[in-house]
CSV table of C-alpha atoms in Angstrom, one decimal:
chain,number,residue,atom,x,y,z
A,1,MET,CA,86.8,166.7,18.2
A,2,LYS,CA,86.2,169.8,20.2
A,3,ARG,CA,82.6,170.3,21.3
A,4,VAL,CA,82.8,173.3,23.6
A,5,PHE,CA,82.6,176.5,21.7
A,6,LEU,CA,83.3,179.7,23.7
A,7,LEU,CA,83.1,183.2,22.2
A,8,THR,CA,85.4,185.8,23.6
A,9,GLY,CA,85.8,189.5,22.7
A,10,ALA,CA,85.5,193.0,24.0
A,11,PRO,CA,82.3,194.1,25.8
A,12,GLY,CA,79.7,195.0,23.1
A,13,SER,CA,81.4,192.8,20.4
A,14,GLY,CA,78.2,190.7,19.9
A,15,LYS,CA,78.9,187.6,21.9
A,16,THR,CA,75.4,187.2,23.3
A,17,THR,CA,73.7,188.2,20.0
A,18,ALA,CA,75.8,185.7,18.2
A,19,ILE,CA,74.8,182.9,20.6
A,20,GLN,CA,71.2,183.8,20.2
A,21,LYS,CA,71.5,183.8,16.4
A,22,ILE,CA,73.2,180.4,16.5
A,23,LEU,CA,70.5,178.9,18.8
A,24,SER,CA,67.8,180.2,16.4
A,25,GLN,CA,69.4,178.1,13.6
A,26,LEU,CA,69.6,174.9,15.6
A,27,SER,CA,67.0,172.1,15.7
A,28,CYS,CA,67.9,170.6,19.1
A,29,ASP,CA,67.0,170.8,22.7
A,30,ALA,CA,69.0,173.6,24.5
A,31,GLY,CA,69.3,174.5,28.1
A,32,GLY,CA,71.4,176.9,30.1
A,33,PHE,CA,71.5,180.7,30.6
A,34,TYR,CA,72.5,184.1,29.4
A,35,THR,CA,73.0,187.4,31.1
A,36,GLU,CA,71.3,190.7,30.1
A,37,GLU,CA,71.9,194.3,31.1
A,38,ILE,CA,69.5,196.0,33.4
A,39,ARG,CA,69.0,199.6,32.5
A,40,GLU,CA,67.3,202.5,34.3
A,41,GLY,CA,66.9,205.0,31.5
A,42,THR,CA,70.2,205.2,29.7
A,43,ARG,CA,72.2,204.0,32.7
A,44,ARG,CA,73.3,200.4,33.2
A,45,THR,CA,72.5,199.5,36.7
A,46,GLY,CA,73.0,195.7,36.8
A,47,PHE,CA,72.7,192.4,35.1
A,48,ALA,CA,70.0,189.8,35.0
A,49,LEU,CA,70.6,186.1,34.6
A,50,ILE,CA,67.9,184.4,32.4
A,51,THR,CA,67.6,180.7,31.8
A,52,LEU,CA,66.4,179.3,28.5
A,53,ASP,CA,63.3,177.9,30.3
A,54,GLY,CA,62.4,181.4,31.5
A,55,ARG,CA,63.6,181.6,35.1
A,56,SER,CA,65.5,184.7,36.0
A,57,GLY,CA,67.2,186.6,38.8
A,58,VAL,CA,69.2,189.7,39.4
A,59,LEU,CA,72.8,188.6,39.2
A,60,ALA,CA,74.4,191.9,40.0
A,61,HIS,CA,73.2,195.4,40.7
A,62,VAL,CA,74.4,198.8,41.9
A,63,ARG,CA,71.9,198.5,44.8
A,64,ILE,CA,73.2,195.1,46.1
A,65,ARG,CA,75.3,195.9,49.1
A,66,GLY,CA,78.2,193.9,50.6
A,67,ALA,CA,80.6,191.4,49.1
A,68,PRO,CA,81.4,190.2,46.5
A,69,ARG,CA,81.7,193.3,44.4
A,70,ILE,CA,82.8,193.6,40.8
A,71,GLY,CA,83.3,197.3,40.1
A,72,LYS,CA,80.2,199.2,41.2
A,73,TYR,CA,78.0,196.0,41.2
A,74,GLY,CA,77.2,193.8,44.1
A,75,VAL,CA,76.9,190.2,43.1
A,76,ASP,CA,74.0,188.0,44.4
A,77,LEU,CA,75.7,184.6,44.7
A,78,SER,CA,72.3,182.9,45.4
A,79,VAL,CA,71.4,183.6,41.8
A,80,MET,CA,74.5,181.7,40.6
A,81,ASP,CA,74.4,179.0,43.2
A,82,GLY,CA,70.7,178.4,42.7
A,83,ILE,CA,69.4,179.3,39.3
A,84,ALA,CA,72.6,179.0,37.2
A,85,VAL,CA,74.0,175.9,38.8
A,86,ASP,CA,70.6,174.1,38.7
A,87,CYS,CA,69.9,174.9,35.1
A,88,LEU,CA,73.4,173.9,34.0
A,89,THR,CA,73.3,170.6,36.0
A,90,ARG,CA,69.9,169.7,34.5
A,91,ALA,CA,70.9,170.8,31.0
A,92,MET,CA,74.1,168.7,31.1
A,93,ILE,CA,72.0,165.6,31.8
A,94,ALA,CA,69.0,166.2,29.6
A,95,LYS,CA,69.8,168.6,26.7
A,96,ASP,CA,71.6,168.3,23.4
A,97,ILE,CA,73.4,171.6,23.9
A,98,VAL,CA,74.3,173.6,27.0
A,99,VAL,CA,74.4,177.4,26.8
A,100,ILE,CA,76.7,179.3,29.3
A,101,ASP,CA,76.7,183.0,28.6
A,102,GLU,CA,78.9,184.1,30.2
A,103,ILE,CA,81.9,182.7,32.1
A,104,GLY,CA,82.9,186.1,33.4
A,105,PRO,CA,84.0,187.9,36.6
A,106,MET,CA,80.6,188.1,38.2
A,107,GLU,CA,79.7,184.5,37.5
A,108,LEU,CA,83.1,183.3,38.6
A,109,GLN,CA,82.5,184.6,42.1
A,110,SER,CA,80.5,181.4,42.8
A,111,ARG,CA,82.6,178.4,43.7
A,112,ARG,CA,79.6,176.1,42.8
A,113,PHE,CA,79.4,177.7,39.4
A,114,ARG,CA,83.1,177.1,38.8
A,115,GLU,CA,82.6,173.4,39.8
A,116,VAL,CA,79.6,172.8,37.5
A,117,VAL,CA,81.4,174.5,34.6
A,118,MET,CA,84.3,172.0,35.0
A,119,GLN,CA,81.7,169.2,35.1
A,120,VAL,CA,80.1,170.4,31.9
A,121,LEU,CA,83.5,170.6,30.2
A,122,GLU,CA,84.3,167.0,31.2
A,123,SER,CA,80.8,165.7,30.1
A,124,ASP,CA,80.1,164.7,26.5
A,125,VAL,CA,77.5,167.5,25.9
A,126,THR,CA,78.0,170.2,23.3
A,127,VAL,CA,78.4,173.6,24.8
A,128,LEU,CA,77.9,177.1,23.3
A,129,GLY,CA,78.9,180.0,25.5
A,130,SER,CA,81.1,183.0,26.1
A,131,ILE,CA,84.1,183.6,28.3
A,132,ALA,CA,85.7,186.8,29.5
A,133,LYS,CA,88.6,188.0,27.4
A,134,ARG,CA,90.4,189.2,30.6
A,135,ARG,CA,92.6,186.4,31.9
A,136,THR,CA,92.3,184.8,35.3
A,137,ASP,CA,93.8,181.5,36.5
A,138,PHE,CA,90.4,179.9,36.1
A,139,THR,CA,89.6,181.2,32.6
A,140,ASP,CA,93.1,180.2,31.5
A,141,VAL,CA,92.3,176.6,32.6
A,142,ILE,CA,89.1,176.6,30.7
A,143,LYS,CA,90.6,178.1,27.6
A,144,ARG,CA,93.3,175.4,27.6
A,145,HIS,CA,90.9,172.5,28.2
A,146,PRO,CA,91.2,169.9,25.4
A,147,ASN,CA,87.5,170.0,24.7
A,148,VAL,CA,87.3,173.8,24.3
A,149,ARG,CA,87.6,175.9,21.1
A,150,VAL,CA,87.9,179.6,21.9
A,151,ILE,CA,86.7,181.9,19.1
A,152,GLU,CA,87.4,185.6,19.2
A,153,ILE,CA,84.6,187.7,17.9
A,154,ASP,CA,84.5,191.3,16.7
A,155,ARG,CA,82.5,193.4,14.3
A,156,THR,CA,84.6,192.3,11.3
A,157,ASN,CA,84.2,188.5,11.7
A,158,ARG,CA,80.8,188.1,13.2
A,159,GLU,CA,79.0,186.6,10.2
A,160,GLN,CA,81.9,184.2,9.4
A,161,ILE,CA,82.0,183.1,13.1
A,162,LEU,CA,78.3,182.2,13.0
A,163,GLU,CA,78.8,180.0,9.9
A,164,ASP,CA,81.9,178.3,11.4
A,165,ILE,CA,80.2,177.5,14.7
A,166,LEU,CA,77.1,176.2,13.1
A,167,GLY,CA,79.3,173.9,11.0
A,168,TRP,CA,81.3,172.7,14.0
A,169,ILE,CA,78.1,172.0,16.0
A,170,ARG,CA,76.6,170.1,13.1
A,171,MET,CA,79.8,167.9,13.1
A,172,THR,CA,79.3,167.0,16.7
A,173,GLY,CA,76.2,165.1,15.7
A,174,ARG,CA,74.1,166.6,18.5
A,175,CYS,CA,72.2,169.2,16.6
A,176,GLU,CA,70.9,169.8,13.1
A,177,VAL,CA,71.0,173.2,11.5
A,178,GLY,CA,67.4,174.2,11.0
A,179,ASP,CA,64.8,177.0,11.8
A,180,THR,CA,63.8,176.2,15.3
A,181,ASN,CA,65.4,176.2,18.8
A,182,LYS,CA,63.5,173.9,21.2
A,183,GLY,CA,65.3,175.4,24.2
A,184,GLU,CA,62.3,176.1,26.3
A,185,SER,CA,62.8,173.7,29.2
A,186,ALA,CA,66.2,173.5,30.9
């Protein structure tokens, strides 16, 4: 049975919102991270990485100089190598469900992140996350992994996707569908 559920879709399709809604319906201990836009007025200037236990760092920003760069954003690998890798490693050992939002171009700049993602996929933990729609060699390997179910989300199927994923997670036996998410300490 597949136990790694990865949403994919166009930017703005609702991947992170769907993950947050699913987590709010689960009664289990979750750990991991999500990314969030940093805005200055109406302009997007970067991305923050936020763990479910409240740690955060600036993953990418227009003011970060040097390599690596994804478009106009400089990527701070220390955020991935430190905060993200640490929270995923601890969540894989101690949590019922691991959240990885997202496996995308900025995150994949970190070799250590790629390594820990593969460890998470090979473990027996349930995973809820998102993965870039754009293909790379690494994302193709993840999408073909025998434990992974990739679910394409868009505005027309969001509600059905939520129900489907909640049912699949329930079938893993790791989490019950309920009203609370106890993901405060990853």
